[in-house]
mmCIF file of C-alpha atoms in Angstrom:
data_model
loop_
_atom_site.group_PDB
_atom_site.id
_atom_site.type_symbol
_atom_site.label_atom_id
_atom_site.label_comp_id
_atom_site.label_asym_id
_atom_site.label_seq_id
_atom_site.Cartn_x
_atom_site.Cartn_y
_atom_site.Cartn_z
ATOM 1 C CA UNK W 1 -3.406 -15.577 8.429
ATOM 2 C CA UNK W 2 -0.621 -14.174 7.330
ATOM 3 C CA UNK W 3 2.906 -15.824 8.679
ATOM 4 C CA UNK W 4 6.293 -14.239 8.322
ATOM 5 C CA UNK W 5 8.750 -17.124 7.198
ATOM 6 C CA UNK W 6 11.787 -16.136 5.831
ATOM 7 C CA UNK W 7 14.875 -15.645 7.938
ATOM 8 C CA UNK W 8 15.934 -11.757 8.763
ATOM 9 C CA UNK W 9 18.872 -12.411 6.480
ATOM 10 C CA UNK W 10 16.703 -12.896 3.516
ATOM 11 C CA UNK W 11 13.877 -10.061 4.403
ATOM 12 C CA UNK W 12 17.129 -7.649 4.887
ATOM 13 C CA UNK W 13 18.114 -8.899 1.274
ATOM 14 C CA UNK W 14 15.069 -8.495 -0.015
ATOM 15 C CA UNK W 15 14.573 -5.269 0.676
ATOM 16 C CA UNK W 16 18.473 -4.081 0.276
ATOM 17 C CA UNK W 17 17.854 -5.605 -3.393
ATOM 18 C CA UNK W 18 14.592 -3.751 -4.175
ATOM 19 C CA UNK W 19 15.449 -1.476 -7.295
ATOM 20 C CA UNK W 20 16.923 1.839 -5.406
ATOM 21 C CA UNK W 21 14.969 3.726 -7.687
ATOM 22 C CA UNK W 22 11.891 2.675 -6.212
ATOM 23 C CA UNK W 23 13.200 3.092 -2.838
ATOM 24 C CA UNK W 24 13.873 7.018 -3.431
ATOM 25 C CA UNK W 25 10.907 7.327 -4.893
ATOM 26 C CA UNK W 26 8.612 6.190 -2.319
ATOM 27 C CA UNK W 27 10.827 7.890 0.492
ATOM 28 C CA UNK W 28 10.659 11.879 -1.337
ATOM 29 C CA UNK W 29 6.553 11.538 -2.487
ATOM 30 C CA UNK W 30 6.156 10.149 0.633
ATOM 31 C CA UNK W 31 7.575 12.991 2.970
ATOM 32 C CA UNK W 32 5.757 15.346 0.709
ATOM 33 C CA UNK W 33 2.063 13.611 1.112
ATOM 34 C CA UNK W 34 3.042 13.586 4.973
ATOM 35 C CA UNK W 35 3.444 17.524 4.708
ATOM 36 C CA UNK W 36 0.149 17.541 2.553
ATOM 37 C CA UNK W 37 -1.993 15.469 5.370
ATOM 38 C CA UNK W 38 -0.865 17.401 8.284
ATOM 39 C CA UNK W 39 -1.448 20.601 6.966
ATOM 40 C CA UNK W 40 -4.591 22.537 7.902
ATOM 41 C CA UNK W 41 -4.648 24.401 4.235
ATOM 42 C CA UNK W 42 -3.998 21.484 1.695
ATOM 43 C CA UNK W 43 -4.093 24.120 -1.173
ATOM 44 C CA UNK W 44 -1.105 25.025 0.059
ATOM 45 C CA UNK W 45 0.659 21.697 -0.475
ATOM 46 C CA UNK W 46 -1.650 20.009 -3.269
ATOM 47 C CA UNK W 47 0.732 21.300 -6.182
ATOM 48 C CA UNK W 48 3.876 19.726 -5.076
ATOM 49 C CA UNK W 49 2.172 16.325 -3.878
ATOM 50 C CA UNK W 50 0.907 16.360 -7.508
ATOM 51 C CA UNK W 51 3.955 16.782 -8.988
ATOM 52 C CA UNK W 52 6.006 14.632 -7.405
ATOM 53 C CA UNK W 53 3.143 11.872 -7.737
ATOM 54 C CA UNK W 54 3.209 11.946 -11.701
ATOM 55 C CA UNK W 55 6.473 11.561 -11.283
ATOM 56 C CA UNK W 56 6.698 8.861 -9.465
ATOM 57 C CA UNK W 57 4.010 6.880 -10.821
ATOM 58 C CA UNK W 58 5.447 7.153 -13.978
ATOM 59 C CA UNK W 59 8.360 5.911 -12.964
ATOM 60 C CA UNK W 60 6.943 3.384 -11.501
ATOM 61 C CA UNK W 61 4.875 2.304 -15.315
ATOM 62 C CA UNK W 62 1.724 4.990 -15.150
ATOM 63 C CA UNK W 63 1.223 5.516 -18.894
ATOM 64 C CA UNK W 64 3.426 2.469 -20.708
ATOM 65 C CA UNK W 65 2.103 -0.122 -22.115
ATOM 66 C CA UNK W 66 -1.787 -1.139 -21.146
ATOM 67 C CA UNK W 67 -1.055 1.037 -18.375
ATOM 68 C CA UNK W 68 -3.199 3.939 -17.566
ATOM 69 C CA UNK W 69 -2.968 7.497 -18.750
ATOM 70 C CA UNK W 70 -1.809 10.097 -16.083
ATOM 71 C CA UNK W 71 -3.443 13.321 -16.062
ATOM 72 C CA UNK W 72 -1.468 16.663 -15.930
ATOM 73 C CA UNK W 73 -0.264 17.415 -11.961
ATOM 74 C CA UNK W 74 -2.537 20.623 -12.691
ATOM 75 C CA UNK W 75 -5.779 19.192 -13.119
ATOM 76 C CA UNK W 76 -4.970 16.489 -10.077
ATOM 77 C CA UNK W 77 -3.859 19.406 -7.654
ATOM 78 C CA UNK W 78 -7.189 21.180 -8.157
ATOM 79 C CA UNK W 79 -8.643 18.001 -6.560
ATOM 80 C CA UNK W 80 -6.230 17.575 -3.779
ATOM 81 C CA UNK W 81 -7.048 20.771 -2.326
ATOM 82 C CA UNK W 82 -11.023 19.397 -1.878
ATOM 83 C CA UNK W 83 -11.084 19.603 1.942
ATOM 84 C CA UNK W 84 -13.034 16.212 1.734
ATOM 85 C CA UNK W 85 -10.477 14.204 0.205
ATOM 86 C CA UNK W 86 -7.617 15.508 2.262
ATOM 87 C CA UNK W 87 -9.945 14.056 6.047
ATOM 88 C CA UNK W 88 -10.271 10.953 4.631
ATOM 89 C CA UNK W 89 -7.290 10.240 3.361
ATOM 90 C CA UNK W 90 -5.622 12.099 6.647
ATOM 91 C CA UNK W 91 -7.717 9.012 8.494
ATOM 92 C CA UNK W 92 -6.128 6.160 6.265
ATOM 93 C CA UNK W 93 -2.957 7.909 6.904
ATOM 94 C CA UNK W 94 -3.199 8.116 10.845
ATOM 95 C CA UNK W 95 -5.071 4.675 11.165
ATOM 96 C CA UNK W 96 -1.596 3.178 9.715
ATOM 97 C CA UNK W 97 -1.508 -0.936 9.549
ATOM 98 C CA UNK W 98 -0.846 -0.946 13.420
ATOM 99 C CA UNK W 99 -4.739 -0.347 14.210
ATOM 100 C CA UNK W 100 -5.176 -3.283 12.074
ATOM 101 C CA UNK W 101 -5.084 -7.442 13.125
ATOM 102 C CA UNK W 102 -6.719 -10.257 13.718
ATOM 103 C CA UNK W 103 -8.992 -11.702 16.975
ATOM 104 C CA UNK W 104 -8.362 -14.888 18.846
ATOM 105 C CA UNK W 105 -10.136 -16.824 15.731
ATOM 106 C CA UNK W 106 -8.034 -14.962 13.080
ATOM 107 C CA UNK W 107 -11.521 -12.762 12.245
ATOM 108 C CA UNK W 108 -10.135 -9.158 11.188
ATOM 109 C CA UNK W 109 -10.475 -6.650 13.837
ATOM 110 C CA UNK W 110 -9.782 -3.274 14.801
ATOM 111 C CA UNK W 111 -7.206 -2.264 17.461
ATOM 112 C CA UNK W 112 -7.861 0.610 19.615
ATOM 113 C CA UNK W 113 -5.719 3.322 17.670
ATOM 114 C CA UNK W 114 -8.404 2.542 15.019
ATOM 115 C CA UNK W 115 -10.221 5.554 13.828
ATOM 116 C CA UNK W 116 -12.420 2.735 12.582
ATOM 117 C CA UNK W 117 -15.206 0.979 14.843
ATOM 118 C CA UNK W 118 -17.018 -0.369 11.872
ATOM 119 C CA UNK W 119 -15.955 -2.811 8.835
ATOM 120 C CA UNK W 120 -18.742 -1.218 6.571
ATOM 121 C CA UNK W 121 -17.862 2.126 6.977
ATOM 122 C CA UNK W 122 -14.046 1.275 6.523
ATOM 123 C CA UNK W 123 -14.502 -0.559 3.842
ATOM 124 C CA UNK W 124 -16.851 1.718 1.796
ATOM 125 C CA UNK W 125 -14.055 4.351 2.717
ATOM 126 C CA UNK W 126 -11.413 2.501 1.259
ATOM 127 C CA UNK W 127 -12.400 1.274 -2.054
ATOM 128 C CA UNK W 128 -14.148 4.884 -2.382
ATOM 129 C CA UNK W 129 -10.684 6.530 -2.113
ATOM 130 C CA UNK W 130 -9.378 3.924 -4.483
ATOM 131 C CA UNK W 131 -12.202 4.782 -7.054
ATOM 132 C CA UNK W 132 -11.246 8.861 -6.268
ATOM 133 C CA UNK W 133 -8.126 8.450 -6.644
ATOM 134 C CA UNK W 134 -8.338 6.794 -10.091
ATOM 135 C CA UNK W 135 -10.331 9.625 -11.505
ATOM 136 C CA UNK W 136 -7.766 11.874 -9.453
ATOM 137 C CA UNK W 137 -4.523 10.656 -10.810
ATOM 138 C CA UNK W 138 -5.176 9.013 -14.388
ATOM 139 C CA UNK W 139 -7.253 9.083 -17.270
ATOM 140 C CA UNK W 140 -10.209 6.553 -17.416
ATOM 141 C CA UNK W 141 -8.549 4.027 -15.463
ATOM 142 C CA UNK W 142 -10.335 1.072 -14.405
ATOM 143 C CA UNK W 143 -8.059 -1.303 -12.739
ATOM 144 C CA UNK W 144 -6.793 -1.638 -9.062
ATOM 145 C CA UNK W 145 -2.893 -1.281 -9.369
ATOM 146 C CA UNK W 146 -2.313 2.149 -9.858
ATOM 147 C CA UNK W 147 -4.747 4.023 -7.186
ATOM 148 C CA UNK W 148 -3.412 1.342 -4.882
ATOM 149 C CA UNK W 149 0.101 2.324 -6.182
ATOM 150 C CA UNK W 150 -1.060 6.125 -5.816
ATOM 151 C CA UNK W 151 -2.935 5.126 -1.974
ATOM 152 C CA UNK W 152 0.333 3.287 -1.048
ATOM 153 C CA UNK W 153 2.558 6.537 -2.240
ATOM 154 C CA UNK W 154 0.498 9.013 0.012
ATOM 155 C CA UNK W 155 -0.637 7.559 2.826
ATOM 156 C CA UNK W 156 1.269 4.284 2.996
ATOM 157 C CA UNK W 157 -1.308 2.481 4.330
ATOM 158 C CA UNK W 158 -0.954 -0.918 2.774
ATOM 159 C CA UNK W 159 0.718 -3.278 -0.220
ATOM 160 C CA UNK W 160 -0.504 -2.490 -3.522
ATOM 161 C CA UNK W 161 -1.295 -5.104 -5.894
ATOM 162 C CA UNK W 162 0.526 -5.068 -8.916
ATOM 163 C CA UNK W 163 1.735 -8.266 -10.797
ATOM 164 C CA UNK W 164 4.135 -8.398 -8.680
ATOM 165 C CA UNK W 165 2.394 -8.684 -5.636
ATOM 166 C CA UNK W 166 -0.104 -10.936 -6.723
ATOM 167 C CA UNK W 167 2.028 -13.386 -7.895
ATOM 168 C CA UNK W 168 3.485 -12.869 -4.289
ATOM 169 C CA UNK W 169 0.804 -13.033 -2.640
ATOM 170 C CA UNK W 170 -0.322 -16.362 -5.081
ATOM 171 C CA UNK W 171 3.117 -18.004 -3.499
ATOM 172 C CA UNK W 172 2.336 -17.385 0.083
ATOM 173 C CA UNK W 173 -1.159 -19.532 -0.680
ATOM 174 C CA UNK W 174 -3.502 -16.684 -1.296
ATOM 175 C CA UNK W 175 -6.004 -18.011 -3.783
ATOM 176 C CA UNK W 176 -7.751 -15.382 -6.362
ATOM 177 C CA UNK W 177 -4.292 -13.797 -6.959
ATOM 178 C CA UNK W 178 -3.909 -14.988 -10.618
ATOM 179 C CA UNK W 179 -5.972 -13.464 -12.967
ATOM 180 C CA UNK W 180 -4.992 -11.109 -15.588
ATOM 181 C CA UNK W 181 -7.116 -8.515 -14.451
ATOM 182 C CA UNK W 182 -8.129 -6.923 -11.756
ATOM 183 C CA UNK W 183 -10.752 -4.214 -12.122
ATOM 184 C CA UNK W 184 -11.538 -1.934 -9.480
ATOM 185 C CA UNK W 185 -14.556 -3.270 -7.382
ATOM 186 C CA UNK W 186 -17.362 -1.014 -5.895
ATOM 187 C CA UNK W 187 -18.195 -3.138 -2.849
ATOM 188 C CA UNK W 188 -16.508 -6.310 -0.424
ATOM 189 C CA UNK W 189 -19.041 -7.698 -1.892
ATOM 190 C CA UNK W 190 -16.976 -9.416 -4.419
ATOM 191 C CA UNK W 191 -13.406 -11.782 -4.063
ATOM 192 C CA UNK W 192 -11.480 -8.848 -4.926
ATOM 193 C CA UNK W 193 -13.080 -6.478 -2.833
ATOM 194 C CA UNK W 194 -12.503 -8.471 0.032
ATOM 195 C CA UNK W 195 -9.178 -9.311 -0.716
ATOM 196 C CA UNK W 196 -8.136 -5.857 -0.897
ATOM 197 C CA UNK W 197 -10.218 -4.562 2.621
ATOM 198 C CA UNK W 198 -9.156 -7.724 4.116
ATOM 199 C CA UNK W 199 -5.262 -7.001 3.492
ATOM 200 C CA UNK W 200 -4.733 -4.392 6.024
ATOM 201 C CA UNK W 201 -5.681 -7.011 8.881
ATOM 202 C CA UNK W 202 -3.583 -9.979 7.738
ATOM 203 C CA UNK W 203 -0.511 -7.262 7.571
ATOM 204 C CA UNK W 204 -1.452 -5.817 10.495
ATOM 205 C CA UNK W 205 -1.724 -8.852 12.186
ATOM 206 C CA UNK W 206 1.165 -9.933 10.546
ATOM 207 C CA UNK W 207 3.519 -7.301 11.719
ATOM 208 C CA UNK W 208 2.732 -6.650 15.585
ATOM 209 C CA UNK W 209 3.148 -10.454 15.785
ATOM 210 C CA UNK W 210 6.471 -10.330 14.267
ATOM 211 C CA UNK W 211 7.249 -7.278 14.906
ATOM 212 C CA UNK W 212 10.604 -7.466 16.594
ATOM 213 C CA UNK W 213 12.032 -9.951 13.668
ATOM 214 C CA UNK W 214 10.750 -7.812 11.341
ATOM 215 C CA UNK W 215 12.737 -4.561 12.917
ATOM 216 C CA UNK W 216 16.043 -6.376 12.924
ATOM 217 C CA UNK W 217 15.953 -6.689 9.303
ATOM 218 C CA UNK W 218 15.264 -3.572 8.574
ATOM 219 C CA UNK W 219 17.653 -2.245 10.895
ATOM 220 C CA UNK W 220 20.488 -4.171 8.930
ATOM 221 C CA UNK W 221 19.305 -3.302 5.976
ATOM 222 C CA UNK W 222 20.531 -0.107 3.733
ATOM 223 C CA UNK W 223 16.952 1.627 4.755
ATOM 224 C CA UNK W 224 16.179 1.676 8.529
ATOM 225 C CA UNK W 225 13.592 4.165 7.585
ATOM 226 C CA UNK W 226 10.931 1.693 6.798
ATOM 227 C CA UNK W 227 11.054 0.612 10.569
ATOM 228 C CA UNK W 228 7.763 3.156 10.592
ATOM 229 C CA UNK W 229 6.242 1.899 6.777
ATOM 230 C CA UNK W 230 4.911 -1.247 6.844
ATOM 231 C CA UNK W 231 2.618 -1.287 4.317
ATOM 232 C CA UNK W 232 5.792 -0.445 2.427
ATOM 233 C CA UNK W 233 7.609 -3.048 3.569
ATOM 234 C CA UNK W 234 5.062 -6.244 2.891
ATOM 235 C CA UNK W 235 4.959 -4.250 -0.599
ATOM 236 C CA UNK W 236 8.331 -4.468 -0.951
ATOM 237 C CA UNK W 237 8.771 -8.481 0.387
ATOM 238 C CA UNK W 238 5.931 -9.555 -1.503
ATOM 239 C CA UNK W 239 6.913 -7.856 -4.474
ATOM 240 C CA UNK W 240 10.158 -9.974 -4.095
ATOM 241 C CA UNK W 241 9.450 -13.433 -2.820
ATOM 242 C CA UNK W 242 7.469 -13.613 -6.656
ATOM 243 C CA UNK W 243 10.975 -14.421 -7.810
ATOM 244 C CA UNK W 244 10.835 -18.149 -6.736
ATOM 245 C CA UNK W 245 14.473 -18.271 -7.574
ATOM 246 C CA UNK W 246 14.647 -15.921 -3.839
ATOM 247 C CA UNK W 247 13.608 -17.588 -0.628
ATOM 248 C CA UNK W 248 10.120 -17.526 0.345
ATOM 249 C CA UNK W 249 9.465 -15.330 2.613
ATOM 250 C CA UNK W 250 5.513 -14.615 3.501
ATOM 251 C CA UNK W 251 2.599 -17.822 3.779
ATOM 252 C CA UNK W 252 -0.558 -17.520 4.520
ATOM 253 C CA UNK W 253 -1.436 -20.609 7.191
#
């Protein structure tokens, strides 16, 4: 079970100290993605989303060093018009983290607001979407990091497992996050597949259980609109707590 242990001032400080351009990229692209997901004709919104996704993912490191190369926006737009893909992304966007939690014995559980009722279906849909996003936006991408960043930008569902967030999870006490290469799993049978598929439930439970404290800290920050973006909030907190010079904010019990 993931618990919030940082005080409100530390949470507010982490949000404010997170790079401003990253905040701006997320806010801009999420707004465009919401319009895309809400549209009954995704082809009318796909080009703009692809262009801004390309810019934000580039700002977040895609195409640099060992990061995957971005496909041209027109290539991504040609796939974002898919009605099936649009529907699958919309389901994840509508679920949000408030649809996921843990039961009395700390086993993952769907809340009444969830559009899912079967864990196998959820796991397959989530991992399948990550593979699809890897193909849409990148050339020969095999790692989890950037498809998860793309999913975060479009749906806000959950933190993206980049190196900083993984270090934040390791500091919180989650085993299996210290490797250097995290290949996209094909199913939830491996450790990484389990980590990815369980993360929304751990984070969703923490968001629900400590909602008042988190909302207070967000309201005191320079970015109050994050109050409706739990996936992004935990992405920021885990990213920032990888710095051991900062107070620890989250831990696994």
